[in-house]
Short mmCIF file of C-alpha atoms in Angstrom, two decimals:
data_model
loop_
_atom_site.label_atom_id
_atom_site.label_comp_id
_atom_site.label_asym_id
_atom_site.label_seq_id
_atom_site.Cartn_x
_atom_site.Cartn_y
_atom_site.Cartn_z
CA UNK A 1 184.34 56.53 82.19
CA UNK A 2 181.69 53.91 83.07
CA UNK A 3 179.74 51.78 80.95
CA UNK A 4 176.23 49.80 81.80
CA UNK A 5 176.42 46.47 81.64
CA UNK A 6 174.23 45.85 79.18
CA UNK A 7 175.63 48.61 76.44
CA UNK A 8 177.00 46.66 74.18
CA UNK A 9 180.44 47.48 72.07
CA UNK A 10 182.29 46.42 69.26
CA UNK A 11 185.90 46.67 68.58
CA UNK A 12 187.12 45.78 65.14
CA UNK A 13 190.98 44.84 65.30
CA UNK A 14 190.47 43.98 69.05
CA UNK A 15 193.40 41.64 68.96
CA UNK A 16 195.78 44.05 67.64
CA UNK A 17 198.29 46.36 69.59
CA UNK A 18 195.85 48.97 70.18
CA UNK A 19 192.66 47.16 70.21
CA UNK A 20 193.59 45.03 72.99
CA UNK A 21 194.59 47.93 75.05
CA UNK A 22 190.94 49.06 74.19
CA UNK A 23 189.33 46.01 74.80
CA UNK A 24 191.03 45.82 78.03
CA UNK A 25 189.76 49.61 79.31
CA UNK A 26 186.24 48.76 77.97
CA UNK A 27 185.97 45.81 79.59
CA UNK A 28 187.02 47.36 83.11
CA UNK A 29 184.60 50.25 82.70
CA UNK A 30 181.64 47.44 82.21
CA UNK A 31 180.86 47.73 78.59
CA UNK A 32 179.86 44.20 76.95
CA UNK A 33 182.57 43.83 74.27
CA UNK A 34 183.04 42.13 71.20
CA UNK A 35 185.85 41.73 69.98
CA UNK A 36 186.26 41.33 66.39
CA UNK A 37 189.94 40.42 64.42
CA UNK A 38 191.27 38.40 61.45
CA UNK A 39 194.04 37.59 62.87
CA UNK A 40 195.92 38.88 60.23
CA UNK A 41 198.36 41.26 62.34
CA UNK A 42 196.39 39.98 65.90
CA UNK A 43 197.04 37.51 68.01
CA UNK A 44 194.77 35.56 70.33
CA UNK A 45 197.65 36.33 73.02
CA UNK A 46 197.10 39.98 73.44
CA UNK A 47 193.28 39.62 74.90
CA UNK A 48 194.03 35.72 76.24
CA UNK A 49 193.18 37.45 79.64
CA UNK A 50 190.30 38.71 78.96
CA UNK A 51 188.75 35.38 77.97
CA UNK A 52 187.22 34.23 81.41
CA UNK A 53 185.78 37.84 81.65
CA UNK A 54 182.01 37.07 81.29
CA UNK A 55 181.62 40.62 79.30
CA UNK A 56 184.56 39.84 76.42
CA UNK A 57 183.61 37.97 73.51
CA UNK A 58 186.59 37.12 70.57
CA UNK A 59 185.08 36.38 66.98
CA UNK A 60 187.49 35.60 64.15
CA UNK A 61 185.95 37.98 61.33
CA UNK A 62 187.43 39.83 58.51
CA UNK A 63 185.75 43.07 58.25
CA UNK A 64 185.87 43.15 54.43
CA UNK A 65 182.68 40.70 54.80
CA UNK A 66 179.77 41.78 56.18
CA UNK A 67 178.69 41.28 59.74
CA UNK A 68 175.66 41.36 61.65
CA UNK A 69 175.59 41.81 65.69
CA UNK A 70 173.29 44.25 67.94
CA UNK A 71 175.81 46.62 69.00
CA UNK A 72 175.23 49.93 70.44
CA UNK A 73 179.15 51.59 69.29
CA UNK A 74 181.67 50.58 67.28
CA UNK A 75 185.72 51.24 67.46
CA UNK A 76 186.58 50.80 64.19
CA UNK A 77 190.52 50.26 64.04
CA UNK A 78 190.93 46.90 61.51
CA UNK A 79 193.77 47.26 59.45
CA UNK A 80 197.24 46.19 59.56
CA UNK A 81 199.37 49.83 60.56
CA UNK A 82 202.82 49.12 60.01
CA UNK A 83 204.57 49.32 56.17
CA UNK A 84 205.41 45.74 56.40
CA UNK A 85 202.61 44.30 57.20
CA UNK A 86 200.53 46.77 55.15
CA UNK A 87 202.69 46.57 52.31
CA UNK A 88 203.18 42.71 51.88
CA UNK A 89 199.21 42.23 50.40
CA UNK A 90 198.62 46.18 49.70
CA UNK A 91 195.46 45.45 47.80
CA UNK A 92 193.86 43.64 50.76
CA UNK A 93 194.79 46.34 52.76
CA UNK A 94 193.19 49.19 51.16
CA UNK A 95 189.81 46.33 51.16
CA UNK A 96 190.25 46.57 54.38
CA UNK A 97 190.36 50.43 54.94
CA UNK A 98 187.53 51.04 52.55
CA UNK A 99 185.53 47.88 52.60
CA UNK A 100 185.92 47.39 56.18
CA UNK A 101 184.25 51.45 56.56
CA UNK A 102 181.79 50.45 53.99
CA UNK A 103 180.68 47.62 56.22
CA UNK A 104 181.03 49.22 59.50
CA UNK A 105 179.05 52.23 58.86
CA UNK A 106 176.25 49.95 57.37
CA UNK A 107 176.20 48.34 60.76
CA UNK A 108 176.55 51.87 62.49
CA UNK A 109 173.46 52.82 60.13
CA UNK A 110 171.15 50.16 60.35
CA UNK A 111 171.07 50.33 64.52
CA UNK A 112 171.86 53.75 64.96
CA UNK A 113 174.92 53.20 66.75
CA UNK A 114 177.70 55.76 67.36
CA UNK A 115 181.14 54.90 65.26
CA UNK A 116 184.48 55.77 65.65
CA UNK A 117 187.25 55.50 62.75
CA UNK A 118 190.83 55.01 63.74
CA UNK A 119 192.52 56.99 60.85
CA UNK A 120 196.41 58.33 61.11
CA UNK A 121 198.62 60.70 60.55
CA UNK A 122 199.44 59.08 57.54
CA UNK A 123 196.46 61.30 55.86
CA UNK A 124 199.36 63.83 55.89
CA UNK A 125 201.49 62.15 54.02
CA UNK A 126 205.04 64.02 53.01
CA UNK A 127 203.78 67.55 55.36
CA UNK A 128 204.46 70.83 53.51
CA UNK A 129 202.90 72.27 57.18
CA UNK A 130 205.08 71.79 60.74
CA UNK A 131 203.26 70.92 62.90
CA UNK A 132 200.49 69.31 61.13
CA UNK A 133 197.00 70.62 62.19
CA UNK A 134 193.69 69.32 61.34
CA UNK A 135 192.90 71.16 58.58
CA UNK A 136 195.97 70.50 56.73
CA UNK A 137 194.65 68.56 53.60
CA UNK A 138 198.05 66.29 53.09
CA UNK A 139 200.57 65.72 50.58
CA UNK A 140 200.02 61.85 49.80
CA UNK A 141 201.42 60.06 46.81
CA UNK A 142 198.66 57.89 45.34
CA UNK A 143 200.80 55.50 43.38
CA UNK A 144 203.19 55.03 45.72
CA UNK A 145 204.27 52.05 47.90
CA UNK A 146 202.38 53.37 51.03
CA UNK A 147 199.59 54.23 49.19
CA UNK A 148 197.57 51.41 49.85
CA UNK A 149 197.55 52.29 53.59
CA UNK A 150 197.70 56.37 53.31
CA UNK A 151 195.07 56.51 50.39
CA UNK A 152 192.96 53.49 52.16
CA UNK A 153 192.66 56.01 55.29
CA UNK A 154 191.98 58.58 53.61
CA UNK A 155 189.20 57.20 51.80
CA UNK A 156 187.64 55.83 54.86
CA UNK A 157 187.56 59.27 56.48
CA UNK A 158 185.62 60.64 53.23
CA UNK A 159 182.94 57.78 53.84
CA UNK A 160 182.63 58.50 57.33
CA UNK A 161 181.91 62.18 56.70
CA UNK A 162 179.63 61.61 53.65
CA UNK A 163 177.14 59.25 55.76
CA UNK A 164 177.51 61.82 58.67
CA UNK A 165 176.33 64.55 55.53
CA UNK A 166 173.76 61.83 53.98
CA UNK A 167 172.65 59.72 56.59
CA UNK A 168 173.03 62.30 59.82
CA UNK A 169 175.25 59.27 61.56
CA UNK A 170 176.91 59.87 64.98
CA UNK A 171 180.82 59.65 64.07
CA UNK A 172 184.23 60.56 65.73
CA UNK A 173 187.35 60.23 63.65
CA UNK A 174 190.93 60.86 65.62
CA UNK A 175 194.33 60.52 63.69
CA UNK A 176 196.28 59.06 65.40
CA UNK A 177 200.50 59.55 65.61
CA UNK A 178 203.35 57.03 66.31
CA UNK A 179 202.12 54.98 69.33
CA UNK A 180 204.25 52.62 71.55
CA UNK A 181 204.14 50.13 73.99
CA UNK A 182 203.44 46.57 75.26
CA UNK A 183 201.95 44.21 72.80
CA UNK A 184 203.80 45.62 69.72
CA UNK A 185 204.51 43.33 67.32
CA UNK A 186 208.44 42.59 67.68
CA UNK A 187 208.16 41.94 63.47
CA UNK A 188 206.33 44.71 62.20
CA UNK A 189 209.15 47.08 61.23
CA UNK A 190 207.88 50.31 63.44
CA UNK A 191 211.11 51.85 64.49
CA UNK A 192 210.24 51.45 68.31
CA UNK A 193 209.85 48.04 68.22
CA UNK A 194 212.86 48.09 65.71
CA UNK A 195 215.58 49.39 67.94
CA UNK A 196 214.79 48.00 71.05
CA UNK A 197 214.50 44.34 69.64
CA UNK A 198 217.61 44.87 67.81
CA UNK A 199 219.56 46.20 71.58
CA UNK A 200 217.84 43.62 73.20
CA UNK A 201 219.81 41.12 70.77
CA UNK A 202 223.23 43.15 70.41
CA UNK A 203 222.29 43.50 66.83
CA UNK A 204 223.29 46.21 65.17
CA UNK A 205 220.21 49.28 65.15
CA UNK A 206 219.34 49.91 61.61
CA UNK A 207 218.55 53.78 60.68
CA UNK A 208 217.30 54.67 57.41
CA UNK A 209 218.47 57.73 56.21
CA UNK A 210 220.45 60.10 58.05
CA UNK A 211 218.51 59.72 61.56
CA UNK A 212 217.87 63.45 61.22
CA UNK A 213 213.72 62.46 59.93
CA UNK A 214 211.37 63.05 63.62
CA UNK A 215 208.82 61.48 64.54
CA UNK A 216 206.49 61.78 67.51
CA UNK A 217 206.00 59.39 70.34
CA UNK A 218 202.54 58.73 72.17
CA UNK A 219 202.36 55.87 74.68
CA UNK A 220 199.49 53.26 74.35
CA UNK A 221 197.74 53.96 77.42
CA UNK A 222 197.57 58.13 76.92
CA UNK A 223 196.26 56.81 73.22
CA UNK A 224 193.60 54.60 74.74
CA UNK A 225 192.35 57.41 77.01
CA UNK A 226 192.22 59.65 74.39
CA UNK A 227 190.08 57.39 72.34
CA UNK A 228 187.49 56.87 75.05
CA UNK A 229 187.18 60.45 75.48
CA UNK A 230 186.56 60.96 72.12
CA UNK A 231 183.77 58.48 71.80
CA UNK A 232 181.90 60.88 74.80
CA UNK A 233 182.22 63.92 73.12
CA UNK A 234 179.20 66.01 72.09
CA UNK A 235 176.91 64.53 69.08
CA UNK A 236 177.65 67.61 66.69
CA UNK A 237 181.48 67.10 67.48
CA UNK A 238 183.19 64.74 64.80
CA UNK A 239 186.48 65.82 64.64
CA UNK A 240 189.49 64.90 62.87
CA UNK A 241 191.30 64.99 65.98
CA UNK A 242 194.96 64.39 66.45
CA UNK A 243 196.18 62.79 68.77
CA UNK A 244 199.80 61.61 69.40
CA UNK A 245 202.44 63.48 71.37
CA UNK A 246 203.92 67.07 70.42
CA UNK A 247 207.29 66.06 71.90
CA UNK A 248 209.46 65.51 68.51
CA UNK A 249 212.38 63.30 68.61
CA UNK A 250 214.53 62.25 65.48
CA UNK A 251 215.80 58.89 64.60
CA UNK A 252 219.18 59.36 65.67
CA UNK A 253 217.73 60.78 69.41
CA UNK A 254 215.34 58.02 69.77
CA UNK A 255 218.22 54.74 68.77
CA UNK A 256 220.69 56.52 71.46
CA UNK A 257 217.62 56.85 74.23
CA UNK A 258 216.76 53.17 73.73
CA UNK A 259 220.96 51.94 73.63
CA UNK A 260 220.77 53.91 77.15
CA UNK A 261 218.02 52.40 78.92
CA UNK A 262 218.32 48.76 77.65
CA UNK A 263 222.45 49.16 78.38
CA UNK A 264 223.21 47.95 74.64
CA UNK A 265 226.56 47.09 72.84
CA UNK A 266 224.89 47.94 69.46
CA UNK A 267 226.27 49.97 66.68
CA UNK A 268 224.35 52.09 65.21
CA UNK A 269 224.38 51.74 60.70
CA UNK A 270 222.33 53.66 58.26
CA UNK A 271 220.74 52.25 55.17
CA UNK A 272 218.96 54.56 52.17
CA UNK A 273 216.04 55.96 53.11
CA UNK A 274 212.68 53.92 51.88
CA UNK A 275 210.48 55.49 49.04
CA UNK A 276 208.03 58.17 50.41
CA UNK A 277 209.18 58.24 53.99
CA UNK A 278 207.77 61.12 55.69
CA UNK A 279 211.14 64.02 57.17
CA UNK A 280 208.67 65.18 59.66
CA UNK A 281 205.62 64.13 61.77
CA UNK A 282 204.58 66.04 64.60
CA UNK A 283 200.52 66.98 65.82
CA UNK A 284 199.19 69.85 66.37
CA UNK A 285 196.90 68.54 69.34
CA UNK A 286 195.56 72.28 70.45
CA UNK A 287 191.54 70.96 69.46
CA UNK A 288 192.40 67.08 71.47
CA UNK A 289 193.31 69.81 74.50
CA UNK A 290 190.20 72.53 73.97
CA UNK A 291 187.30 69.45 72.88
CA UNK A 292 188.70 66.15 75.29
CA UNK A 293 190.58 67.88 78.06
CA UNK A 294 193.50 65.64 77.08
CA UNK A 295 197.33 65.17 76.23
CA UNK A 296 199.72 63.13 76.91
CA UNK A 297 200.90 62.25 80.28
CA UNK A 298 203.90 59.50 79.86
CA UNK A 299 206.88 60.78 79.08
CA UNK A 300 208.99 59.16 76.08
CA UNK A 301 211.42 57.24 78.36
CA UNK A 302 209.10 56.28 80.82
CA UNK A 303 207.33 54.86 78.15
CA UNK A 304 210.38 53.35 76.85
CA UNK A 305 211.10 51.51 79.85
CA UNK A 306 207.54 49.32 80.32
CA UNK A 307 208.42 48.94 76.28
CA UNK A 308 211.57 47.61 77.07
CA UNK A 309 210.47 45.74 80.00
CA UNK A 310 207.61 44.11 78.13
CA UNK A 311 210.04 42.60 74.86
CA UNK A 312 212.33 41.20 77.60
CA UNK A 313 209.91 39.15 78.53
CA UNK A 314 209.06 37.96 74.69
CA UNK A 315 212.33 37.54 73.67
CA UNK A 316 213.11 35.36 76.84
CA UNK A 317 209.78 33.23 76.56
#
């Protein structure tokens, strides 16, 4: 993947966990980025690097208000991902799903630019359907206390296919699963960074539930390179597309993997299981395969290990 120099790109939530990694592959392959965050989740520290890079730019900018660049594609992936964050101002995070889109595709519209929408596997909700696939609709509680985040998503896919239907606009929408790596937020409450901040500390790792719930594990840079591809698919090709990693793990698998490799005294304790958690989250990532020639390439404890590595270095800064 190369980029020309002067195609310019815009990455909303660039300071983020997953934008930076994207800002940091799109600024390698040459395109001129902008990167665009609140601040709300980011942190100026996770694209500090890329400052003295003559083809990064950082604007402070909440995507709820409108914004006007010359851009020629747009990553879309504002909004805060993990229940705690997402669930401590709930209304300003469905804004930010919905308004953010809103804003976004008028941008997309007005210059003709190609979009992409970070959704998530959250559109599933609760699955009735193991594996999920793409054309599984979801079973979603809209009142509920992740609503805000599953019901924001899900609206902001329906606006991204309605101005692909109304104003023929170029856009890619993946899903994407439980990602990991460096630049995680040690606070945000995603059981990754959970465990391993908890065994790097000797505290004891918290479980909710029974540890038998799974969840599926894609590391950031597989992610990243899925994301990219997507973006070069086909005009006519809009997806959903999942992408995440099929290998399923449950909680119980994943707190005794991370003990292991970070050589932890912790105990292991269970608390009650929090309102609406999902048993069972795994992709189905057969069309990511057929359409992007792509899956995962990291292997969970691989993974675990530059995760592990990386926290070390926080917690001892």
């Amino acid at each position: 993947m190369t980029y020309r120099d002067t195609q310019k790109v815009l990455v909303t939530g660039g300071a983020g966990f997953l934008g930076s990694h994207l800002c940091d592959r799109l600024v390698d392959a040459g395109a001129d980025v902008l990167c665009l965050d609140n601040l709300y989740t980011g942190t100026k520290k996770n694209v500090a690097h890329l400052h003295d890079r003559t083809n990064f730019e950082f604007v402070r900018h909440d995507v709820t208000m409108p914004l006007y660049v010359e851009i020629d594609r747009i990553f879309n992936l504002a909004c805060p991902a993990s229940p705690i964050h997402y669930q401590y101002d709930p209304v300003q995070t469905t804004k930010t799903s919905v308004h953010g889109a809103i804003n976004m595709l008028g941008l997309a519209k007005r210059l003709r630019a190609r979009i992409l929408q970070a959704s998530t596997s959250e559109v599933y909700g609760d699955p009735e359907v193991h594996p999920q696939k793409e054309e599984y609709w979801g079973r979603v509680n809209p009142i509920g206390i992740r609503s805000c985040y599953d019901e924001g998503k899900r609206c902001a896919e329906t606006l991204f296919f309605d101005y692909r239907r109304q104003h023929n606009l170029e856009i890619k929408v993946v899903r994407i699963f439980n990602t990991y790596g460096p630049r995680m937020n040690p606070h945000d409450g995603r059981v990754v960074s959970n465990f391993i901040v908890q065994a790097l500390k000797g505290e004891d790792i918290t479980i909710y539930g029974d540890g038998s719930q799974t969840r599926s594990f894609c590391y950031v840079d597989d992610l990243i390179e899925a994301m990219l591809r997507m973006m070069d698919t086909r005009a006519d090709f809009t997806g959903p597309v999942n992408i995440g990693n099929p290998g399923e793990f449950t909680m119980l698998e994943l707190a005794e993997k991370i003990l292991s490799l970070v050589g932890s005294t912790s105990k292991i304790v269970y608390q009650p299981l929090p309102q609406d958690d999902p048993r069972q989250r795994q992709p189905d990532i057969s069309l990511a395969k057929s359409e992007l020639d792509w899956q995962p390439k990291v292997s969970l404890e691989d993974g675990l290990k530059e995760t592990i590595s990386y926290f070390k270095r926080l917690l001892q800064a």
